[in-house]
Structure formats: C-alpha cells, structure tokens
Short mmCIF file of C-alpha atoms in Angstrom, two decimals:
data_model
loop_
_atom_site.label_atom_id
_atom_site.label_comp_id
_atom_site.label_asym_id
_atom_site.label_seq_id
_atom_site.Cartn_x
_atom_site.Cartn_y
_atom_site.Cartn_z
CA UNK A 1 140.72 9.45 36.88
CA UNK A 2 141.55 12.17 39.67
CA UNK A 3 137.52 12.99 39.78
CA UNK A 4 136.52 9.27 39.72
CA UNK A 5 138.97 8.97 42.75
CA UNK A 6 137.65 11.68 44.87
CA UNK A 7 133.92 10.98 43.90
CA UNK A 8 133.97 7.27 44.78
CA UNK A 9 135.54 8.15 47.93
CA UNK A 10 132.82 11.03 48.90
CA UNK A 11 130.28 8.29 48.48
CA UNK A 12 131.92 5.12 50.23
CA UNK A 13 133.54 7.04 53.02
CA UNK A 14 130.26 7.39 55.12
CA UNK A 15 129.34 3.87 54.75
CA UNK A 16 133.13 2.72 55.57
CA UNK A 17 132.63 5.17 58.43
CA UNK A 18 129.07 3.31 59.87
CA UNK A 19 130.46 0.10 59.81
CA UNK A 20 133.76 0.82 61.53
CA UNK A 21 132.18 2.36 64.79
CA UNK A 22 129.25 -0.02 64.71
CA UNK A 23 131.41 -2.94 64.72
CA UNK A 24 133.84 -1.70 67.16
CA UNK A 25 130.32 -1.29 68.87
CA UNK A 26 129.61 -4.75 68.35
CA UNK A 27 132.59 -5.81 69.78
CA UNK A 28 132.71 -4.12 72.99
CA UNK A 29 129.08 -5.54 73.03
CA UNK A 30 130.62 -8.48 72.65
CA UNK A 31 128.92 -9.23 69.37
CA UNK A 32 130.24 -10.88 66.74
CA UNK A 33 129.53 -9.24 63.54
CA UNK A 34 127.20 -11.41 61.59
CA UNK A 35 125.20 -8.06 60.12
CA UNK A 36 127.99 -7.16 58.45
CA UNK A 37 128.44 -8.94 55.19
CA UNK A 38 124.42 -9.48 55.27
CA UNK A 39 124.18 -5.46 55.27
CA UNK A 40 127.07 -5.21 52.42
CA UNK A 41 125.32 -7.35 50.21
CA UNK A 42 121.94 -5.91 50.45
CA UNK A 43 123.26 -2.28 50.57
CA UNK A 44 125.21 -3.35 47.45
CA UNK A 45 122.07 -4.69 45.58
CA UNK A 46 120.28 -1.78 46.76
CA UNK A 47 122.55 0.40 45.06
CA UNK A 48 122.62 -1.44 41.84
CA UNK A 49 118.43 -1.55 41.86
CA UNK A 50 118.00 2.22 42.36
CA UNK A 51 120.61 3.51 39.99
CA UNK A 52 118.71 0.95 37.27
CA UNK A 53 115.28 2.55 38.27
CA UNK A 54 116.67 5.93 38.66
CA UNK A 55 115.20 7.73 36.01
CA UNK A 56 111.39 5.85 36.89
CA UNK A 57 112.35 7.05 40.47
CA UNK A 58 113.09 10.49 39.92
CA UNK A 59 110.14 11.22 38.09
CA UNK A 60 107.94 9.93 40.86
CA UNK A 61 106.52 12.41 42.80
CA UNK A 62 106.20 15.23 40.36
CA UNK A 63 110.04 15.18 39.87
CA UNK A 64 110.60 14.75 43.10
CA UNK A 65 111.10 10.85 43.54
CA UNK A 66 114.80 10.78 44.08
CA UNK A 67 114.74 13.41 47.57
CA UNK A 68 111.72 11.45 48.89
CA UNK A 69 113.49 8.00 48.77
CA UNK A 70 116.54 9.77 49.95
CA UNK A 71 114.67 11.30 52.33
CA UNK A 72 113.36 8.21 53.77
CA UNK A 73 116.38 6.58 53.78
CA UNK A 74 117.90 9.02 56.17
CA UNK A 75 114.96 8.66 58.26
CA UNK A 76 115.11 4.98 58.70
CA UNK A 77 119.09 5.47 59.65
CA UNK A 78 118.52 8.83 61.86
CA UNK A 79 115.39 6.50 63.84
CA UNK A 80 117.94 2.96 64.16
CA UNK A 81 120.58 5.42 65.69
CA UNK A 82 118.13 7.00 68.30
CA UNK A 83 116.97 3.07 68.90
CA UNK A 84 120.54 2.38 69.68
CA UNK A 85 121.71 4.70 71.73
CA UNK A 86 118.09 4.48 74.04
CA UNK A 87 118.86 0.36 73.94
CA UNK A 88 122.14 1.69 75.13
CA UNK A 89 121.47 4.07 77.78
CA UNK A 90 121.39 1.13 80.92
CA UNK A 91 125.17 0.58 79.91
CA UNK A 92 125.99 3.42 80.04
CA UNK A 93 125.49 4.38 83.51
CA UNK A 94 126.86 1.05 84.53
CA UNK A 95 129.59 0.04 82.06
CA UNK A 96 131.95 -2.06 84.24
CA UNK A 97 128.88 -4.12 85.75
CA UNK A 98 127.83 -6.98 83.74
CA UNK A 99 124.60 -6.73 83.33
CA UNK A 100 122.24 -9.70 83.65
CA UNK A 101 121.08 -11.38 80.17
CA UNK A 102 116.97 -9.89 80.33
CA UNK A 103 118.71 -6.25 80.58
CA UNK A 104 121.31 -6.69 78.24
CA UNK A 105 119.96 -4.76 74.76
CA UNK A 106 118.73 -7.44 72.63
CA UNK A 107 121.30 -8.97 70.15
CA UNK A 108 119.42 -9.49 67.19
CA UNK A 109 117.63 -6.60 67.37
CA UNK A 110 121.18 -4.62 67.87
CA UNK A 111 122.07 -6.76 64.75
CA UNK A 112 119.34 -5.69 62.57
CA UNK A 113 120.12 -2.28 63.21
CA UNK A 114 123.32 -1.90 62.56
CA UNK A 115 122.68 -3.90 59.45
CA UNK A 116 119.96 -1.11 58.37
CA UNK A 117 121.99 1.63 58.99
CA UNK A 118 125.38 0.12 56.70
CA UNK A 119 122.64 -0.96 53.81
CA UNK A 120 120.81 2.14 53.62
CA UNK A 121 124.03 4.17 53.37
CA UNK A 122 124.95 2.19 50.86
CA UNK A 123 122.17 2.05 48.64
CA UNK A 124 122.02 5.51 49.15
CA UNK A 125 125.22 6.80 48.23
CA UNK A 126 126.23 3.38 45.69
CA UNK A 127 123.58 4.43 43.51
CA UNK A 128 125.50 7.77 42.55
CA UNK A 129 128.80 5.57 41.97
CA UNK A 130 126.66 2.99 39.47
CA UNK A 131 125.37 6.08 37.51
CA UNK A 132 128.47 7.48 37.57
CA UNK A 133 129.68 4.56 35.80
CA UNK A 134 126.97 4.21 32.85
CA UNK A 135 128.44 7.50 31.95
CA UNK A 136 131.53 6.16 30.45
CA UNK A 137 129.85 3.01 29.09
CA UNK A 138 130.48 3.47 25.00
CA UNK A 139 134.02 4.21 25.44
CA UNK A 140 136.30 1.81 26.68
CA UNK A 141 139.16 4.16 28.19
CA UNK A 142 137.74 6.21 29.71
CA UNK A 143 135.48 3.82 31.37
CA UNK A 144 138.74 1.68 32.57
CA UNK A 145 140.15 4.93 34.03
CA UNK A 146 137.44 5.75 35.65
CA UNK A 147 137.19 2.06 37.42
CA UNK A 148 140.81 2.49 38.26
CA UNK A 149 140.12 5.72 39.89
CA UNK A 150 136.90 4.21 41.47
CA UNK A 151 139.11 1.58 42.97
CA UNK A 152 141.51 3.77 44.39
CA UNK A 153 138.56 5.78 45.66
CA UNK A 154 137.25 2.99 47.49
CA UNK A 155 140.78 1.73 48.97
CA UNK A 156 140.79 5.04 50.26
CA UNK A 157 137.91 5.07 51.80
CA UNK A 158 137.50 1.51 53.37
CA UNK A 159 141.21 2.34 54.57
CA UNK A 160 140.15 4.77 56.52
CA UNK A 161 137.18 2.97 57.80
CA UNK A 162 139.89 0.37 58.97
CA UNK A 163 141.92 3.10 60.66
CA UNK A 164 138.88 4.51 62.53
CA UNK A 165 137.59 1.26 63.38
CA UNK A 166 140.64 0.40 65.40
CA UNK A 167 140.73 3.56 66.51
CA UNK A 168 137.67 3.05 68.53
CA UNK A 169 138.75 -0.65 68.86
CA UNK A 170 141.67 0.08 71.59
CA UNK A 171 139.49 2.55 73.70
CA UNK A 172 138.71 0.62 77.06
CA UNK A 173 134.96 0.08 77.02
CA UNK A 174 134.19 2.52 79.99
CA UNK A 175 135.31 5.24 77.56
CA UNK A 176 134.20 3.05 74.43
CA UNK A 177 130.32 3.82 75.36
CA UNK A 178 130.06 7.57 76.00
CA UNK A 179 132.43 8.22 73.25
CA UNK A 180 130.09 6.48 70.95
CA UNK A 181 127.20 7.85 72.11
CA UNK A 182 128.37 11.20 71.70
CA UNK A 183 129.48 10.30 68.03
CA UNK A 184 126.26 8.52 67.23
CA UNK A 185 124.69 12.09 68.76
CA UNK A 186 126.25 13.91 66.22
CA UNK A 187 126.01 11.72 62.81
CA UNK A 188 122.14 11.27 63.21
CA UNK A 189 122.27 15.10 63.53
CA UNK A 190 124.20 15.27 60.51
CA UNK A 191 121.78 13.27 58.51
CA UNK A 192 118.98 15.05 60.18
CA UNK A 193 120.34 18.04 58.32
CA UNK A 194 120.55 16.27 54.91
CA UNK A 195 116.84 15.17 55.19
CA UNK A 196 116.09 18.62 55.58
CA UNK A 197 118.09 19.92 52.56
CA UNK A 198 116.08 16.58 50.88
CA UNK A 199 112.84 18.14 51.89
CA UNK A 200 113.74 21.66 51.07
CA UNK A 201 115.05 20.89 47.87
CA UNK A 202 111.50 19.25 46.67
CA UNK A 203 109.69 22.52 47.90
CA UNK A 204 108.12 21.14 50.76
CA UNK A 205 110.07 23.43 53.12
CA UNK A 206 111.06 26.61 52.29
CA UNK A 207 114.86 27.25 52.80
CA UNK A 208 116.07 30.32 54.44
CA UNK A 209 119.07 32.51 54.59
CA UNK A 210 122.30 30.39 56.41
CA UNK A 211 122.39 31.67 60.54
CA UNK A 212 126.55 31.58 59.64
CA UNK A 213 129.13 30.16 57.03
CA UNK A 214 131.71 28.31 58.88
CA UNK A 215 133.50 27.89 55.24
CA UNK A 216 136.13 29.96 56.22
CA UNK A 217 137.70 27.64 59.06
CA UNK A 218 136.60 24.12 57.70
CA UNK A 219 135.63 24.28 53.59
CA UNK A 220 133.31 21.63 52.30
CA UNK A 221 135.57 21.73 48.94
CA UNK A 222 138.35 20.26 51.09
CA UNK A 223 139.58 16.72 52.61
CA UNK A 224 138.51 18.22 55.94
CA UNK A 225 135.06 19.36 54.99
CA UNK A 226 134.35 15.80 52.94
CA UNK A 227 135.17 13.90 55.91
CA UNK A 228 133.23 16.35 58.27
CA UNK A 229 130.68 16.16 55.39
CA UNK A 230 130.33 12.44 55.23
CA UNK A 231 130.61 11.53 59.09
CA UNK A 232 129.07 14.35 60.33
CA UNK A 233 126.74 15.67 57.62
CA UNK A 234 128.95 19.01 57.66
CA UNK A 235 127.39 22.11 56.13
CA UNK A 236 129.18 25.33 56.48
CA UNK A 237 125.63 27.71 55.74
CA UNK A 238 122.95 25.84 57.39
CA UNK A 239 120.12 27.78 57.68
CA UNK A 240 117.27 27.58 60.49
CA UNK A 241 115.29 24.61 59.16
CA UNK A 242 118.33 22.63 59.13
CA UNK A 243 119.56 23.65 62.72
CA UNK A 244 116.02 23.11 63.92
CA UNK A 245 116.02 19.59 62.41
CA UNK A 246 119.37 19.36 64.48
CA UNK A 247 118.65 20.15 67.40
CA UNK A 248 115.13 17.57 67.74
CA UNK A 249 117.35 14.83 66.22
CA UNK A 250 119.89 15.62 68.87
CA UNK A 251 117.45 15.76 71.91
CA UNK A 252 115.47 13.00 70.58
CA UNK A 253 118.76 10.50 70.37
CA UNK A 254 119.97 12.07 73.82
CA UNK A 255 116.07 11.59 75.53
CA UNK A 256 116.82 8.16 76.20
CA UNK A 257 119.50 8.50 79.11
CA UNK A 258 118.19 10.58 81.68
CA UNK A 259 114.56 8.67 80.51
CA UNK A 260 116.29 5.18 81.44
CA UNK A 261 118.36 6.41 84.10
CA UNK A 262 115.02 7.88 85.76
CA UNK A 263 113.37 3.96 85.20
CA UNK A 264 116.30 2.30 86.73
CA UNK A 265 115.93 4.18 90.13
CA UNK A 266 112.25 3.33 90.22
CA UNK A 267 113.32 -0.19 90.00
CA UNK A 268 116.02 0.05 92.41
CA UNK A 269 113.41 1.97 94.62
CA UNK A 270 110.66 -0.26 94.11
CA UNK A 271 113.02 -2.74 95.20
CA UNK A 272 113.52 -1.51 98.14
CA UNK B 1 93.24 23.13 71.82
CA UNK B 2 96.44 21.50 72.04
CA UNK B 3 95.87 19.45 68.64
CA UNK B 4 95.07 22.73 66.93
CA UNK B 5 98.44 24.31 68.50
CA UNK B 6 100.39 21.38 67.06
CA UNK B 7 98.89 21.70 63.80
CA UNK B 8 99.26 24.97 63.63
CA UNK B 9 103.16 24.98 64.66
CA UNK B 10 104.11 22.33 61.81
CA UNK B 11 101.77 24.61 59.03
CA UNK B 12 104.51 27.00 60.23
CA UNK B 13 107.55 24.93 59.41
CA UNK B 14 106.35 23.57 55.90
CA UNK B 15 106.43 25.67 52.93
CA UNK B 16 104.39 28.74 52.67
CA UNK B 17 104.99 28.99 49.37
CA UNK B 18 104.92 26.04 47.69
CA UNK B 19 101.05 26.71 46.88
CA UNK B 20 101.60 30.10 45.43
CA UNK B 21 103.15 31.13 41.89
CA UNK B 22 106.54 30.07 41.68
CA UNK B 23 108.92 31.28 39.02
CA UNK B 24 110.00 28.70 36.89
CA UNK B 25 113.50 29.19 35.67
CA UNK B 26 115.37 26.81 33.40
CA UNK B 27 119.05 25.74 32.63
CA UNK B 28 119.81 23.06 29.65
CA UNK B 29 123.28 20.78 29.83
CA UNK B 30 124.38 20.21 26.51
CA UNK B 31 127.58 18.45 25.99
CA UNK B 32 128.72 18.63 29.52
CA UNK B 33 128.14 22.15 29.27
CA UNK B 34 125.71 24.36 31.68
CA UNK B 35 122.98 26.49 29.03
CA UNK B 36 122.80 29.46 30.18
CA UNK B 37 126.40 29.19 31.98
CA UNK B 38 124.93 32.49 34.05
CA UNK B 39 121.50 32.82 35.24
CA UNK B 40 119.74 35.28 37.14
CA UNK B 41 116.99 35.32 39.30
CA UNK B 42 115.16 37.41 41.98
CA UNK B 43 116.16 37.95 45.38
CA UNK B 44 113.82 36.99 48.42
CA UNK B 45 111.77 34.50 46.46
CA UNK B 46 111.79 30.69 45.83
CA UNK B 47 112.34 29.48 42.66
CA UNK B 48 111.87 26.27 41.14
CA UNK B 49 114.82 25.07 38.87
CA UNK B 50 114.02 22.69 36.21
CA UNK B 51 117.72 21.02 34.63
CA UNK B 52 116.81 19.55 31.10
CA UNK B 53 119.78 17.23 30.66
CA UNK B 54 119.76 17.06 26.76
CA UNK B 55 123.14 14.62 27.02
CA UNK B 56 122.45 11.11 26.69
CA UNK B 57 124.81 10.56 29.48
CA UNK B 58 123.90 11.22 33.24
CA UNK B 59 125.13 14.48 35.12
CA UNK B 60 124.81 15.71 38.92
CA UNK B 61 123.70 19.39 40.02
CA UNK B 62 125.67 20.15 43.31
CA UNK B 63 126.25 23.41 44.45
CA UNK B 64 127.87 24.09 48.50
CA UNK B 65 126.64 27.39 47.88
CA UNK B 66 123.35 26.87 47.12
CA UNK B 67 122.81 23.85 49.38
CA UNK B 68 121.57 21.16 46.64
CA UNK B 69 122.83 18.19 45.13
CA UNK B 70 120.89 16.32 42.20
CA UNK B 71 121.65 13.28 39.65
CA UNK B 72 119.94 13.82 36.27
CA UNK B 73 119.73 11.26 34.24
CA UNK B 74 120.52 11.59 30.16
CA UNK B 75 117.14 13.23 28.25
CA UNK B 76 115.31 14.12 31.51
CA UNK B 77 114.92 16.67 33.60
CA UNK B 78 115.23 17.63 36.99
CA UNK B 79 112.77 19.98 39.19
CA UNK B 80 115.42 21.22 41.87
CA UNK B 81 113.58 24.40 44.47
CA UNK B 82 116.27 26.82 45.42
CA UNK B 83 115.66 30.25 47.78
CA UNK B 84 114.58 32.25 48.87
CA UNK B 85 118.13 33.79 48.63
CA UNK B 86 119.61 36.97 49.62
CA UNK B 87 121.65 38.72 46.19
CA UNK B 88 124.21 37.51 45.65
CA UNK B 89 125.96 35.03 43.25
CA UNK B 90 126.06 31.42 43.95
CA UNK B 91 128.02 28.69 41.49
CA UNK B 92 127.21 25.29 40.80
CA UNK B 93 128.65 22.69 38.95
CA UNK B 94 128.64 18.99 37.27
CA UNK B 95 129.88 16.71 39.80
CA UNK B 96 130.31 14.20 36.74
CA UNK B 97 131.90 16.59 34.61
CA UNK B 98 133.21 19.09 37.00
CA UNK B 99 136.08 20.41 34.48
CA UNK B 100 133.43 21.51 32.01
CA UNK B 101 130.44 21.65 33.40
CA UNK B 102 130.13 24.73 35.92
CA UNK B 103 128.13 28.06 35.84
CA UNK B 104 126.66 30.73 38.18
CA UNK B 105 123.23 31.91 39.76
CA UNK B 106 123.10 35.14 39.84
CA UNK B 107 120.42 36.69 42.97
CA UNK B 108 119.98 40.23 42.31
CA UNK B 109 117.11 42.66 43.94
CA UNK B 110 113.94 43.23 42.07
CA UNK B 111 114.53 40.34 39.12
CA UNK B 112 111.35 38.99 37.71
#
C-alpha cells in the first residue's frame, strides 16, 4: 500500500502543482476559473485513453512510441508557458496600473492555456497510475490496497496543491506577477529537461556524462527531490544536452520581457 | 551560408551514433524479477536496452542513476538507449514492484 501511496503521489503532485499557481494566476488576473474542471476532465480521459492504447503506443515508432508522445506533450506545455509569460510581460512592468481592456492578455486564450497545460500533465502522468492499476486486476486485495494507497496518494498530493495555491493566493499582486514568472521560468525548464531525457532515451540524442551530481545535498529518492522533481523537473546528474535544453527554454520564456518592454516605449514614443 | 551553419549546428546536437552499430543488450523480467539481476556493458559507448517483460502484468524501468524511466507493458518489450557512460555501476529498479524487482548495470572499460 506504502508504494501505491508514494507512486500516486509522484504522478498527481505536478498536476496538483499546475493548477494551484495557474489559478492563483487566474485570480490575480481576475479570472474566474472556468478551465479548470474542463482541463480535469479531459486530462482525466486522456489518461484513461493512453494507458488503454499503451501497448499499440509504445510500439509505434520502432519501440519508441511512448517518449515521442511524451515528448510532445512536454512540448505543447513548455510552448503554453512561454505564451504566458510573453502575454504577461505588459503587466509586469506595470502591475498596479489597470490596464485598458485591448492590452489586457486575452481571457480565453489565457483560459485555453492553462487548460492545456493541467490536461497534458495529466494525461501524461494518469496514464502510469491506470497501468499501475491493471496490475493488481485478478486479485481482489491487493487491488483494494493498492486503491487505498492510491487515494491517500492523491489526498496527499491535491493537499498540497491546496497549500501552495493559497500560498501564492495571499501574495499582493505586485509581488504575485514576478514571483510567478520566475516560477513559470523554472518549471518549463524543468520539463525542457525531461523532453530531453525523452529524446535521449529513444536514441535520437546521444546522452553524455552528468556536468555534476547535486544528489548529495537534495536526493531524487527523497520527499525533497520528488517535489523538486515534479515542480521543477529536478535531476541531480544532468548532463550537457539537458542543461543546453535548459538554458534555450529559459531564455526563450524570459525573451518576452525586455522584447515587450522595448515595444511599449516605441508606443509611448511614437506617441509622443 | 547561414542555413548551412544552422544545419550544421543541430547535425551536431542529434545523435552521432544512432546510425552506426549499436550493441544490443538484453534484460528479461520474470516474475517481478530483473533476468540477468547484473549486467555489464562497455564503457564510452551507447547501448540500446531491449526489456522483454515476460509477466503478464505491466512493470516500469526507472533508474536516477541512469537517467531513464519506462512502462512495459505484460509480454512486450521495451527498446530503452542508455550511454555512453563512464564505468561505473548504475542500479535500476521496478517502480511497480520495487521490493523485488531491482538489479545493476555494470559499465566497465573495454566490454564488448
């Protein structure tokens, strides 16, 4: 029961963790959260529908079906991140002005991304948890433990998505935005990372030896490392694919504020 | 010119070796259990894994060591690439069955 536990909350805790800051997000953009149980339900289907075609999936691509949908799905959530934070880039500079309606980032398009990011974190990891499942399915016990633990594993995990969430929730909104910018910085550098392990692992890059192991402070056996792990896409022996990946996710999510802080002077110029 | 310069800088990044021969190494799970539990391969060279999973039930490769993380399915099997590595030795384990199922890769210097 102790592994269904911990296993159930590796794989909901970085979907728990999306929603929480993109909703507190959402609120200090004073949004109202319609994506949310949209992006639940379709991330939840999503999951079901790739751990039933999982076998067809990973023999796809010469074996290698499973890291190129995986790999995609990182891609789409690494890409809606750098949308967001370039959509978010005018606030920043000028988070106590209210901004008029045309310049305000566009609500449903905010909506749909946030909704992308929770549903293909879910289908992603959710997938593991059903086919963790089907494991236990001709014996009855073990199967009920297992659920138990799962349950427990996901009270966990959406637990501390409710923590973080209003966490974020009492920061005043001046310190709301650069806070989550830097965050959102970090976890699409994170997931950068696992598309490169994704790619590596098919053969299409070669891996090379780690530039350090940081396993020695923060382990990624331990409650620290999993939660490093699933927010931040933690790994304590990267090597220099991995870091390279890193650091053109980073940039690329980052490009957008000095790129929209340089357009707002030319309007303010060009207004005279 | 600068087309060719581009090209040529993302030939660099993807696999060089992908084309060449790549030694095929194998590892059977048989009742939650990792066959062999110790294998060894060479150092300095990639090497493609294939994980027969002869269990009807499913099973996941992960190893923090070795950087990979892979569901099998029951009666299939998995192609995982690993290395090139420096020697060393590098565990792994069933995330599904992590009690029983766990075993080592052992990188040593001039294995073929």
């Amino acid at each position: 029961m102790l592994d269904a536990v911990l296993l159930v909350l590796r794989e909901v805790l970085e979907a728990a963790l999306f929603v929480a800051i993109l909703l507190a997000l959402g609120r200090k953009l004073g949004m109202r959260g319609a994506w949310v149980w949209p992006a639940l339900l379709i991330g939840l289907t999503g999951s079901w529908l790739l751990s039933a075609q999982a076998a067809a999936i990973a023999d796809a691509f010469d074996g290698s079906g499973a890291e190129v949908l995986n790999a995609l799905l990182f891609a789409l959530a690494i890409g809606c991140f750098i949308i967001i934070n370039w959509l978010l880039s005018d606030e920043l500079w000028d988070p106590q002005q209210p901004h008029s309606t045309a310049s305000q980032p566009p609500r449903p398009i905010l909506d749909s991304l946030f909704g992308v990011i929770v549903a293909a974190s879910m289908a992603r990891e959710g997938s593991e948890v059903w086919i963790y499942f089907s494991a236990f399915g001709g014996q009855p016990d073990a199967l009920l433990g297992s659920l138990m633990g799962g349950l427990i594993g996901t009270g966990l995990g959406v637990s501390i998505g409710v923590l973080v969430y209003y966490l974020f929730d009492f920061q005043p909104r001046r310190w709301f935005l650069p806070i989550y910018m830097g965050l959102a910085t970090l976890v699409a550098g994170g997931l950068s990372m696992q598309l490169a392990r994704q790619l590596m692992q098919m053969g299409w890059l070669d891996s090379g030896r780690p530039i350090w192991d940081s396993g020695w402070i923060v382990d990624e056996r331990g409650w620290m490392g999993q939660f490093l792990n699933a927010a931040f896409g933690y790994d304590a022996n990267p090597d220099a694919t991995q870091l390279t990946c890193y650091v053109v996710v980073v940039l690329l999510v980052l490009a957008g504020i000095p790129l929209r802080r340089w357009r707002q002077r030319v309007q303010m110029e060009a207004l005279g | 010119m600068r087309f060719r310069a581009c090209c040529w800088l993302l030939g660099m990044s993807v696999s060089t070796t992908t084309l060449a021969a790549t030694p095929v190494f194998e590892i059977d799970i048989r009742d939650h259990l990792f066959e062999p539990a110790e294998l060894v391969i060479p150092a300095d060279t990639k090497v493609k894994l294939l994980v027969h999973n002869l269990d009807a039930t499913p099973e996941e490769f992960e190893s923090y060591e070795l950087n990979r993380e892979k569901v099998i399915m029951g009666g299939t099997t998995a192609t995982i690439y690993i290395g090139p590595l420096p020697p060393g030795v590098y565990p792994y384990f069933g995330e599904f069955n992590p009690k029983t199922a766990q075993g080592i890769i052992r990188v040593q210097q001039g294995e073929r």
